[in-house]
Coordinates of C-alpha atoms and ligand atoms in Angstrom, one line a residue:
X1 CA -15.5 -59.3 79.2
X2 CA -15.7 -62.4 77.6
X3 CA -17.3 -65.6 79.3
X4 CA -14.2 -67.0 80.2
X5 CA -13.1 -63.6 82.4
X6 CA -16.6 -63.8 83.9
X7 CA -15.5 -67.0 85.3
X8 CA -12.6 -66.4 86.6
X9 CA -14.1 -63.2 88.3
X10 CA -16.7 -65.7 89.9
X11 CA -14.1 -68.0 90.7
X12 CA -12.1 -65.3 92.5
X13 CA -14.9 -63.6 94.1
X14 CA -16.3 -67.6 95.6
X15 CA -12.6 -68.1 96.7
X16 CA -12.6 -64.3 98.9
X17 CA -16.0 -65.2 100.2
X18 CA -14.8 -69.0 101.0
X19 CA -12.1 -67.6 102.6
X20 CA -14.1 -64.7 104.6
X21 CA -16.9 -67.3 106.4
X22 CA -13.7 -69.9 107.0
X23 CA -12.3 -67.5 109.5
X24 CA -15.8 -65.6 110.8
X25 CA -16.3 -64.6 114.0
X26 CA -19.5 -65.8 116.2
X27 CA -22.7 -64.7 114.2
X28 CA -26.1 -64.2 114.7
X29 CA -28.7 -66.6 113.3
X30 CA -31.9 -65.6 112.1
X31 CA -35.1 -68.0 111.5
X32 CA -36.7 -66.7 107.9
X33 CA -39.6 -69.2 108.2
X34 CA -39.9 -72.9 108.8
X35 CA -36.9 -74.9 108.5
X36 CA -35.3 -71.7 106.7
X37 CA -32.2 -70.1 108.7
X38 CA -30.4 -67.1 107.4
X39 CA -27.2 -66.2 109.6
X40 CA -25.0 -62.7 109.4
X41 CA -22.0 -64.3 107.3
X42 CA -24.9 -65.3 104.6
X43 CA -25.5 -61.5 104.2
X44 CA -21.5 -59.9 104.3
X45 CA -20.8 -63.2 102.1
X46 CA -23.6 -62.2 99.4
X47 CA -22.1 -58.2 100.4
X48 CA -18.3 -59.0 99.6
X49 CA -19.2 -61.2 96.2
X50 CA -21.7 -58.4 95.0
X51 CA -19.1 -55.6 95.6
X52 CA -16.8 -57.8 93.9
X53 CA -18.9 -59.1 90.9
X54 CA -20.5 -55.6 90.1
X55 CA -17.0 -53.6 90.5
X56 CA -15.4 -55.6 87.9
X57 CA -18.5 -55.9 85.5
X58 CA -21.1 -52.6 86.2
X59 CA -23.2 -53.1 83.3
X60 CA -24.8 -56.7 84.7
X61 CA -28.0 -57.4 87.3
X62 CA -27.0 -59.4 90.4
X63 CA -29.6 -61.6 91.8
X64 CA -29.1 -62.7 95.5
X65 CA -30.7 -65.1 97.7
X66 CA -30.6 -62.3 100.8
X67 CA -31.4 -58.8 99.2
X68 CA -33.0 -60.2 95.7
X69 CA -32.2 -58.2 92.7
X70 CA -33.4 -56.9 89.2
X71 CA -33.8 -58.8 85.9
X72 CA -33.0 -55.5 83.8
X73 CA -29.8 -56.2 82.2
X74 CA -28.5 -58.8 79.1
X75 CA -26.2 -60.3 82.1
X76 CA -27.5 -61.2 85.2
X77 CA -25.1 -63.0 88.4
X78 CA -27.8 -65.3 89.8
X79 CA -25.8 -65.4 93.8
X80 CA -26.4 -68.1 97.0
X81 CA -23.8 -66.2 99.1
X82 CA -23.7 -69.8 101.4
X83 CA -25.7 -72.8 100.0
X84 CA -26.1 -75.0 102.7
X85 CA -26.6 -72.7 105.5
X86 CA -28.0 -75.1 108.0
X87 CA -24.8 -77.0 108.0
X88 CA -22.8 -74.1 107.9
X89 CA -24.2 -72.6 110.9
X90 CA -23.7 -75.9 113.0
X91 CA -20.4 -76.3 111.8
X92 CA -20.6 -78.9 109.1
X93 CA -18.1 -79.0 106.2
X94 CA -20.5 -79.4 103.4
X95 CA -21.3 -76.1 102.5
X96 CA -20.8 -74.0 98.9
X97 CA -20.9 -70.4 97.6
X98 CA -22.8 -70.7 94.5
X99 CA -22.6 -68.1 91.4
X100 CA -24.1 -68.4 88.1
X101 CA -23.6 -65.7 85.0
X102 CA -26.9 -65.7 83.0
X103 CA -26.8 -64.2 79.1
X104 CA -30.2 -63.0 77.7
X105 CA -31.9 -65.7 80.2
X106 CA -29.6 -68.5 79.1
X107 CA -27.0 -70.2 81.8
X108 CA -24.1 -69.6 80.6
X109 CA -21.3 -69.9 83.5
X110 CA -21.1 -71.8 86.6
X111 CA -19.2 -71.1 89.8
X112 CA -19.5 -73.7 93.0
X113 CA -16.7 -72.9 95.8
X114 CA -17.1 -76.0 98.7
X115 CA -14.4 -74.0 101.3
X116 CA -14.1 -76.9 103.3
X117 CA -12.9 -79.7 101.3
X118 CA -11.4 -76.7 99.2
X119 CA -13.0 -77.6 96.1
X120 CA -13.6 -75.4 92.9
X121 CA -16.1 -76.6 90.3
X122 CA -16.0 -74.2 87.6
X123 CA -17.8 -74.5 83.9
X124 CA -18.4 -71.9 80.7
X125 CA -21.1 -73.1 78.5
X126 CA -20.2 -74.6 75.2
X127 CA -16.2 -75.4 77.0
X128 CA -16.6 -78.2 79.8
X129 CA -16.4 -78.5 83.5
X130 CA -13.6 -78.5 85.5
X131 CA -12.9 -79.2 89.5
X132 CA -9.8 -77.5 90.3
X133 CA -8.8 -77.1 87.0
X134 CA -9.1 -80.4 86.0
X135 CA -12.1 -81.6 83.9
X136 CA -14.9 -83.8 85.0
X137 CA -17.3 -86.3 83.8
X138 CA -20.4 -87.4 84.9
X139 CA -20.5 -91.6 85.8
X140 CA -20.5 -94.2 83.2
X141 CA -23.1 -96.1 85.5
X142 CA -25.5 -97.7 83.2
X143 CA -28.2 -100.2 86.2
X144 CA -30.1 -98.2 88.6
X145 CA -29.2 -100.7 91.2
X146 CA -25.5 -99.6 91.0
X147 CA -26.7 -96.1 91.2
X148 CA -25.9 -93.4 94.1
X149 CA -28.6 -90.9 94.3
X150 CA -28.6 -87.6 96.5
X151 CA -31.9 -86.8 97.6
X152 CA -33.1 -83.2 99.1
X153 CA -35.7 -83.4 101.6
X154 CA -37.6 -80.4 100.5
X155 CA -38.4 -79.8 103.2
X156 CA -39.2 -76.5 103.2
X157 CA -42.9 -76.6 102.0
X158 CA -45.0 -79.4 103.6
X159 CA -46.4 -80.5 100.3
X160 CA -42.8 -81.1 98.6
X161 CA -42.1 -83.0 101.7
X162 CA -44.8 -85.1 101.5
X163 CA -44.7 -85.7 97.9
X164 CA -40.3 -86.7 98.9
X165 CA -41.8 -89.0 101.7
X166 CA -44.2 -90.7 99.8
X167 CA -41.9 -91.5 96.8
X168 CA -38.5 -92.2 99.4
X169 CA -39.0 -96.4 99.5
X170 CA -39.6 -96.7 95.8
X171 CA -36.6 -94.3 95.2
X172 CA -34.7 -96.5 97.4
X173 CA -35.6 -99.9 96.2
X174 CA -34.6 -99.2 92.6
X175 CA -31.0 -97.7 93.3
X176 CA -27.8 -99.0 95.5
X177 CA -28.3 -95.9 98.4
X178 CA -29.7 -92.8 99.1
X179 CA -27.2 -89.8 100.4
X180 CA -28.3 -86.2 101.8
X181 CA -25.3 -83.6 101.5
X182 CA -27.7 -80.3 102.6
X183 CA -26.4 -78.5 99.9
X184 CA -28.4 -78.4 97.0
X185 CA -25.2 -76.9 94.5
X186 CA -22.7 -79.5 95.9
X187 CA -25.2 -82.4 94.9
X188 CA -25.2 -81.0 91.1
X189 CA -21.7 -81.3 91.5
X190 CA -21.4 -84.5 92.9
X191 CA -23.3 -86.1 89.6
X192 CA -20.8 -83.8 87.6
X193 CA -18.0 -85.1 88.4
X194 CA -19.0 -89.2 88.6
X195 CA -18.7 -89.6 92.4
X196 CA -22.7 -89.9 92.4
X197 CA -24.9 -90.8 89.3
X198 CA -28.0 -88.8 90.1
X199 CA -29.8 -85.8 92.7
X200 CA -33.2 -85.0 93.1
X201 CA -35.2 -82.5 94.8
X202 CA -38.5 -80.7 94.8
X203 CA -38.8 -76.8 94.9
X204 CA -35.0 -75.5 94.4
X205 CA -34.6 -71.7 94.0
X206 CA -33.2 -70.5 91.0
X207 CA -29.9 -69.5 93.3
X208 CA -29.7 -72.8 95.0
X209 CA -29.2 -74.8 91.6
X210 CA -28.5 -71.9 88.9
X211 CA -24.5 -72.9 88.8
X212 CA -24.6 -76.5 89.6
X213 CA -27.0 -77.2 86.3
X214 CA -24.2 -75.2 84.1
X215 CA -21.6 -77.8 85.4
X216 CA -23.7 -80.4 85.6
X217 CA -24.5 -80.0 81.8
X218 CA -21.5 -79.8 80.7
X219 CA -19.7 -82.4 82.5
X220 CA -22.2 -84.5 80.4
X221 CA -25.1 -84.8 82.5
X222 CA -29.3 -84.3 82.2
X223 CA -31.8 -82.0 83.7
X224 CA -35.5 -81.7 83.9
X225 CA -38.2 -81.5 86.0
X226 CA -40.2 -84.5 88.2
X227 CA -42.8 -84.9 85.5
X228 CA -43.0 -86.2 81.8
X229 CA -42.0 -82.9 80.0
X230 CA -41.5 -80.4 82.8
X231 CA -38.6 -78.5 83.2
X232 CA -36.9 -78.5 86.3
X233 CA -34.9 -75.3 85.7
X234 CA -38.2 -73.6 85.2
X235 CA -40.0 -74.8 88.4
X236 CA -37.1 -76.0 90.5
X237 CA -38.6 -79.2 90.7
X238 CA -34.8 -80.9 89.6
X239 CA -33.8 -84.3 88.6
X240 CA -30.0 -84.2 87.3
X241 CA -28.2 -87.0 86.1
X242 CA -25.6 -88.9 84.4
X243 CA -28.1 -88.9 81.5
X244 CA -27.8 -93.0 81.2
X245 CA -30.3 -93.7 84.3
X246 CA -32.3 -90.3 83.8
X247 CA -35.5 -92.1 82.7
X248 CA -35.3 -95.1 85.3
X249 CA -34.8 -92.7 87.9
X250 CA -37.4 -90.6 87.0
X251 CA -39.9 -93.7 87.0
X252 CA -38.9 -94.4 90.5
X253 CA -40.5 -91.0 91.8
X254 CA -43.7 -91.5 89.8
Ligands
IPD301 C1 -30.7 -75.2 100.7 C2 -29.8 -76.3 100.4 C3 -30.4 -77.6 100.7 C4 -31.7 -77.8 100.0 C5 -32.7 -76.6 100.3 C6 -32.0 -75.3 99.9 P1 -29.8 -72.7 101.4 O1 -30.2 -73.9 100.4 O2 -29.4 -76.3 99.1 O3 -29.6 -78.7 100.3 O4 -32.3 -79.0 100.4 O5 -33.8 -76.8 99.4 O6 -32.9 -74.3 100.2 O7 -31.2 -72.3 102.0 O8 -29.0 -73.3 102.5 O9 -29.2 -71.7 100.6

């Protein structure tokens, strides 16, 4: 299956599972550890895209943010069966099924599925980025003080959320305002497709960002890590931008 097939499985597989948790029944809600909810639909949503994923294509891994996964074969699905699931579980909009396709450890195909603003970003490495078909490109937005910056809380694990509080007025002084979607893959996309010029957050999971850094990426945009030289797909410590303001809003968190 070529790359291109592989995204339009993941496509298809976001759009049944988008479709599934827009009509679901009342679920139970689970707390997995500070600030960290896991409901039922996060569980039949990563069932139904597994089923789906390794029916089609039985020779990959899957790696899913509810029953993990192995790292044994040349293709791996890296899965967030519902990104966003505080919002989700209180009835907010803002919520995404998240699927990236990994080739001998390289990104190589990104899936994002928002169900309720019905929004498909899609990108194959090395072919651009698309949102419903149509392709994107990150912002032309060249001063800081013009720029639109989604920040994630991290809030999580104390220390990320001390190191976010402490760097929150400097972050905010250097760029025009500061938005919080709750959805770590619709904030990659936001920056993908020019509506916002930049996202940061500490301590992502692979599966919460996975996708949104292959569409980011090739919509144009830049990735790395908080510090000088770190990379932020390695630790999950992500800055992602239009690539213009990446250093000045880098500076800002320092
Ligand atoms: C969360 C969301 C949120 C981000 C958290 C993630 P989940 O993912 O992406 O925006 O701030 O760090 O854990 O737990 O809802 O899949």
């Amino acid at each position: 299956m070529t790359l291109r097939e592989k995204a339009e499985l993941a496509e298809r597989a976001a759009r049944a599972s988008g479709a599934m948790l827009e009509k679901h029944d009342p679920f139970k809600v689970k707390r997995k550890s500070e600030n960290d909810f896991v409901t039922e639909m996060d569980f039949k949503s990563e069932a139904l895209i597994r089923e789906m994923l390794l029916t089609a294509c039985p020779e990959d891994a899957f790696f899913g943010e509810e029953t993990g996964g192995e790292m044994s074969a040349e293709g791996r699905w890296v899965v967030d069966p519902i990104d966003g699931t505080s919002n989700f579980m209180r009835g907010h909009r803002l919520y995404t099924i998240s699927i990236a396709y990994q080739f001998k450890g390289e990104l190589a195909v990104g899936c994002v599925y928002c169900p309720g603003t019905d929004e498909l970003f899609l990108a194959v490495k090395g072919e651009g980025a698309t949102l419903n078909g149509r392709p994107i490109r990150v912002s032309g937005t060249s001063n800081p003080r013009d720029a639109l910056v989604h920040l994630g809380f991290g809030h999580r694990i104390p220390v990320n959320r001390e190191r976010t509080l402490r760097v929150f007025p400097t972050l905010l002084k250097a760029v025009s305002d500061v938005r919080r979607s709750g959805t770590a893959a619709y904030d990659l996309c936001c920056v993908a497709d020019g509506r916002s010029d930049g996202y940061v957050e500490l301590g992502l999971n692979l599966y919460d960002y996975a996708a949104g850094c292959v569409i980011l990426t090739e919509a144009g945009g830049t990735v790395s890590g908080w510090e000088d030289g770190e990379d932020g797909l390695a630790t999950g410590n992500v800055i992602a931008t239009n690539g213009i303001l990446h250093e000045a809003i880098r500076r800002a968190l320092i």
